[in-house]
Amino acid sequence: MTTATTTELDVLGALLAFDFIGFAQKSAALDPTDPEYGRSVGAAFGLAARRRFPQGAAPREISGYVAEFLGSLEAGAEDFDAAALERLFAEGLGAETAQGGEVLGPERKIQAHLVLTLRLVRELALGPGEQRELLTEAARATAA
């Protein structure tokens, strides 16, 4: 039986593996109306963010990271609101949620979590085995 958690983490796994055909095919199976939509990818993002910032991060550090991230995008930076991304990071790190910025709907939120998780995984130089561990840990976190 395939669950929303499994499907979401399969989508993220395909993205991390740069399997863009698999990513597109698996993404088509996601249901944005599911109340659990985005939860597993959000959990994986939070785990990766906490690995990147193991001591947590001050709001200034988060905003600097987000500005660097947006500046590194060759295209698509205009698709993301910096304040909304800062809020996602604060949430992922378990910090107080920053105020302001665009309120992301479920589809925009999962898109942001996917692309930020990909960046964090690349920064952390997580190999395939470590990526699988991250996905397994995210599945456990969302199963509770």
PDB file of C-alpha atoms in Angstrom:
ATOM      1  CA  MET A   1       0.000   0.000   0.000  1.00  0.00           C
ATOM      2  CA  THR A   2       1.347   3.410  -0.991  1.00  0.00           C
ATOM      3  CA  THR A   3       0.738   6.170   1.493  1.00  0.00           C
ATOM      4  CA  ALA A   4       0.947   9.938   1.060  1.00  0.00           C
ATOM      5  CA  THR A   5       4.158   9.840   3.115  1.00  0.00           C
ATOM      6  CA  THR A   6       5.738   7.215   0.869  1.00  0.00           C
ATOM      7  CA  THR A   7       4.696   9.042  -2.294  1.00  0.00           C
ATOM      8  CA  GLU A   8       6.007  12.392  -1.085  1.00  0.00           C
ATOM      9  CA  LEU A   9       9.301  10.928   0.006  1.00  0.00           C
ATOM     10  CA  ASP A  10       9.577   9.083  -3.324  1.00  0.00           C
ATOM     11  CA  VAL A  11       9.163  12.458  -5.045  1.00  0.00           C
ATOM     12  CA  LEU A  12      11.880  14.002  -2.871  1.00  0.00           C
ATOM     13  CA  GLY A  13      14.118  10.968  -3.384  1.00  0.00           C
ATOM     14  CA  ALA A  14      13.779  11.278  -7.149  1.00  0.00           C
ATOM     15  CA  LEU A  15      14.659  14.974  -6.962  1.00  0.00           C
ATOM     16  CA  LEU A  16      17.701  14.305  -4.789  1.00  0.00           C
ATOM     17  CA  ALA A  17      18.836  11.677  -7.299  1.00  0.00           C
ATOM     18  CA  PHE A  18      18.323  14.142 -10.167  1.00  0.00           C
ATOM     19  CA  ASP A  19      15.808  11.696 -11.655  1.00  0.00           C
ATOM     20  CA  PHE A  20      13.659  14.378 -13.229  1.00  0.00           C
ATOM     21  CA  ILE A  21      11.470  11.966 -15.192  1.00  0.00           C
ATOM     22  CA  GLY A  22      10.756   9.994 -12.017  1.00  0.00           C
ATOM     23  CA  PHE A  23      10.224  13.252 -10.152  1.00  0.00           C
ATOM     24  CA  ALA A  24       7.610  14.382 -12.676  1.00  0.00           C
ATOM     25  CA  GLN A  25       5.867  10.997 -12.735  1.00  0.00           C
ATOM     26  CA  LYS A  26       5.799  10.634  -8.956  1.00  0.00           C
ATOM     27  CA  SER A  27       4.716  14.264  -8.468  1.00  0.00           C
ATOM     28  CA  ALA A  28       1.614  13.554 -10.554  1.00  0.00           C
ATOM     29  CA  ALA A  29       0.486  11.079  -7.869  1.00  0.00           C
ATOM     30  CA  LEU A  30       0.498  13.729  -5.115  1.00  0.00           C
ATOM     31  CA  ASP A  31      -2.874  15.002  -3.965  1.00  0.00           C
ATOM     32  CA  PRO A  32      -2.770  18.638  -2.800  1.00  0.00           C
ATOM     33  CA  THR A  33      -6.224  18.207  -1.244  1.00  0.00           C
ATOM     34  CA  ASP A  34      -4.945  15.517   1.137  1.00  0.00           C
ATOM     35  CA  PRO A  35      -4.819  16.994   4.666  1.00  0.00           C
ATOM     36  CA  GLU A  36      -1.356  15.447   5.099  1.00  0.00           C
ATOM     37  CA  TYR A  37      -0.056  16.971   1.838  1.00  0.00           C
ATOM     38  CA  GLY A  38       3.445  18.331   2.275  1.00  0.00           C
ATOM     39  CA  ARG A  39       3.930  17.000   5.789  1.00  0.00           C
ATOM     40  CA  SER A  40       6.606  14.433   4.904  1.00  0.00           C
ATOM     41  CA  VAL A  41       8.596  16.752   2.680  1.00  0.00           C
ATOM     42  CA  GLY A  42       8.332  19.390   5.403  1.00  0.00           C
ATOM     43  CA  ALA A  43       9.714  16.891   7.909  1.00  0.00           C
ATOM     44  CA  ALA A  44      12.641  16.056   5.606  1.00  0.00           C
ATOM     45  CA  PHE A  45      13.313  19.766   5.146  1.00  0.00           C
ATOM     46  CA  GLY A  46      13.308  20.315   8.916  1.00  0.00           C
ATOM     47  CA  LEU A  47      15.762  17.457   9.417  1.00  0.00           C
ATOM     48  CA  ALA A  48      18.097  18.806   6.731  1.00  0.00           C
ATOM     49  CA  ALA A  49      17.833  22.364   8.099  1.00  0.00           C
ATOM     50  CA  ARG A  50      18.726  21.155  11.599  1.00  0.00           C
ATOM     51  CA  ARG A  51      21.717  19.300  10.193  1.00  0.00           C
ATOM     52  CA  ARG A  52      22.846  22.461   8.411  1.00  0.00           C
ATOM     53  CA  PHE A  53      22.249  24.625  11.486  1.00  0.00           C
ATOM     54  CA  PRO A  54      22.779  22.187  14.379  1.00  0.00           C
ATOM     55  CA  GLN A  55      22.965  25.007  16.936  1.00  0.00           C
ATOM     56  CA  GLY A  56      19.928  26.755  15.460  1.00  0.00           C
ATOM     57  CA  ALA A  57      20.136  30.068  13.644  1.00  0.00           C
ATOM     58  CA  ALA A  58      19.397  33.649  14.542  1.00  0.00           C
ATOM     59  CA  PRO A  59      16.894  35.512  12.350  1.00  0.00           C
ATOM     60  CA  ARG A  60      19.767  37.461  10.746  1.00  0.00           C
ATOM     61  CA  GLU A  61      21.541  34.203   9.848  1.00  0.00           C
ATOM     62  CA  ILE A  62      18.347  32.776   8.366  1.00  0.00           C
ATOM     63  CA  SER A  63      17.700  35.901   6.297  1.00  0.00           C
ATOM     64  CA  GLY A  64      21.306  35.854   5.066  1.00  0.00           C
ATOM     65  CA  TYR A  65      20.988  32.221   4.056  1.00  0.00           C
ATOM     66  CA  VAL A  66      17.706  32.880   2.242  1.00  0.00           C
ATOM     67  CA  ALA A  67      19.180  35.925   0.450  1.00  0.00           C
ATOM     68  CA  GLU A  68      22.177  33.827  -0.638  1.00  0.00           C
ATOM     69  CA  PHE A  69      19.863  31.034  -1.776  1.00  0.00           C
ATOM     70  CA  LEU A  70      17.691  33.384  -3.827  1.00  0.00           C
ATOM     71  CA  GLY A  71      20.768  35.078  -5.287  1.00  0.00           C
ATOM     72  CA  SER A  72      22.142  31.711  -6.383  1.00  0.00           C
ATOM     73  CA  LEU A  73      19.115  30.814  -8.472  1.00  0.00           C
ATOM     74  CA  GLU A  74      19.700  31.295 -12.173  1.00  0.00           C
ATOM     75  CA  ALA A  75      15.978  31.516 -12.733  1.00  0.00           C
ATOM     76  CA  GLY A  76      12.917  31.352 -10.542  1.00  0.00           C
ATOM     77  CA  ALA A  77      14.011  33.562  -7.631  1.00  0.00           C
ATOM     78  CA  GLU A  78      10.989  35.743  -8.322  1.00  0.00           C
ATOM     79  CA  ASP A  79       8.796  32.722  -7.571  1.00  0.00           C
ATOM     80  CA  PHE A  80       9.793  32.815  -3.897  1.00  0.00           C
ATOM     81  CA  ASP A  81       9.043  35.409  -1.241  1.00  0.00           C
ATOM     82  CA  ALA A  82      12.096  35.880   0.986  1.00  0.00           C
ATOM     83  CA  ALA A  83      10.064  36.475   4.166  1.00  0.00           C
ATOM     84  CA  ALA A  84       8.006  33.326   3.515  1.00  0.00           C
ATOM     85  CA  LEU A  85      11.201  31.278   3.074  1.00  0.00           C
ATOM     86  CA  GLU A  86      12.614  32.750   6.275  1.00  0.00           C
ATOM     87  CA  ARG A  87       9.436  31.668   8.062  1.00  0.00           C
ATOM     88  CA  LEU A  88       9.795  28.129   6.661  1.00  0.00           C
ATOM     89  CA  PHE A  89      13.379  27.991   7.920  1.00  0.00           C
ATOM     90  CA  ALA A  90      12.385  29.231  11.358  1.00  0.00           C
ATOM     91  CA  GLU A  91       9.658  26.570  11.504  1.00  0.00           C
ATOM     92  CA  GLY A  92      12.051  23.871  10.238  1.00  0.00           C
ATOM     93  CA  LEU A  93      14.565  24.803  12.918  1.00  0.00           C
ATOM     94  CA  GLY A  94      11.887  24.813  15.598  1.00  0.00           C
ATOM     95  CA  ALA A  95      12.413  28.525  16.230  1.00  0.00           C
ATOM     96  CA  GLU A  96       9.751  31.132  16.731  1.00  0.00           C
ATOM     97  CA  THR A  97       8.036  31.780  13.464  1.00  0.00           C
ATOM     98  CA  ALA A  98       8.935  35.063  11.844  1.00  0.00           C
ATOM     99  CA  GLN A  99       6.070  37.319  10.877  1.00  0.00           C
ATOM    100  CA  GLY A 100       5.375  38.885   7.504  1.00  0.00           C
ATOM    101  CA  GLY A 101       5.734  37.774   3.964  1.00  0.00           C
ATOM    102  CA  GLU A 102       3.488  35.804   1.725  1.00  0.00           C
ATOM    103  CA  VAL A 103       1.404  33.037   3.266  1.00  0.00           C
ATOM    104  CA  LEU A 104       2.232  29.981   1.205  1.00  0.00           C
ATOM    105  CA  GLY A 105      -0.499  27.655   0.082  1.00  0.00           C
ATOM    106  CA  PRO A 106       0.148  23.904   0.270  1.00  0.00           C
ATOM    107  CA  GLU A 107       1.522  23.601  -3.267  1.00  0.00           C
ATOM    108  CA  ARG A 108       3.881  26.593  -2.989  1.00  0.00           C
ATOM    109  CA  LYS A 109       5.009  25.401   0.430  1.00  0.00           C
ATOM    110  CA  ILE A 110       5.914  21.915  -0.802  1.00  0.00           C
ATOM    111  CA  GLN A 111       7.731  23.443  -3.790  1.00  0.00           C
ATOM    112  CA  ALA A 112       9.779  25.626  -1.450  1.00  0.00           C
ATOM    113  CA  HIS A 113      10.507  22.693   0.866  1.00  0.00           C
ATOM    114  CA  LEU A 114      11.597  20.531  -2.080  1.00  0.00           C
ATOM    115  CA  VAL A 115      14.002  23.060  -3.559  1.00  0.00           C
ATOM    116  CA  LEU A 116      15.422  24.103  -0.178  1.00  0.00           C
ATOM    117  CA  THR A 117      15.898  20.469   0.870  1.00  0.00           C
ATOM    118  CA  LEU A 118      17.731  19.768  -2.385  1.00  0.00           C
ATOM    119  CA  ARG A 119      20.046  22.703  -1.705  1.00  0.00           C
ATOM    120  CA  LEU A 120      20.668  21.668   1.908  1.00  0.00           C
ATOM    121  CA  VAL A 121      21.396  18.061   0.933  1.00  0.00           C
ATOM    122  CA  ARG A 122      23.899  19.253  -1.681  1.00  0.00           C
ATOM    123  CA  GLU A 123      25.528  21.666   0.802  1.00  0.00           C
ATOM    124  CA  LEU A 124      25.803  18.932   3.398  1.00  0.00           C
ATOM    125  CA  ALA A 125      27.256  16.618   0.708  1.00  0.00           C
ATOM    126  CA  LEU A 126      24.915  13.806   1.719  1.00  0.00           C
ATOM    127  CA  GLY A 127      25.569  10.752  -0.381  1.00  0.00           C
ATOM    128  CA  PRO A 128      22.886   8.295  -1.506  1.00  0.00           C
ATOM    129  CA  GLY A 129      23.006   6.306   1.736  1.00  0.00           C
ATOM    130  CA  GLU A 130      22.730   9.424   3.874  1.00  0.00           C
ATOM    131  CA  GLN A 131      19.889  10.667   1.687  1.00  0.00           C
ATOM    132  CA  ARG A 132      18.038   7.388   2.265  1.00  0.00           C
ATOM    133  CA  GLU A 133      18.611   7.793   6.007  1.00  0.00           C
ATOM    134  CA  LEU A 134      17.164  11.322   5.849  1.00  0.00           C
ATOM    135  CA  LEU A 135      14.082  10.044   4.004  1.00  0.00           C
ATOM    136  CA  THR A 136      13.679   7.142   6.444  1.00  0.00           C
ATOM    137  CA  GLU A 137      13.960   9.516   9.377  1.00  0.00           C
ATOM    138  CA  ALA A 138      11.353  11.824   7.812  1.00  0.00           C
ATOM    139  CA  ALA A 139       9.016   8.852   7.297  1.00  0.00           C
ATOM    140  CA  ARG A 140       9.408   7.883  10.958  1.00  0.00           C
ATOM    141  CA  ALA A 141       8.796  11.468  12.078  1.00  0.00           C
ATOM    142  CA  THR A 142       5.558  11.715  10.109  1.00  0.00           C
ATOM    143  CA  ALA A 143       4.336   8.247  11.121  1.00  0.00           C
ATOM    144  CA  ALA A 144       3.969   9.341  14.739  1.00  0.00           C
TER     145      ALA A 144
END
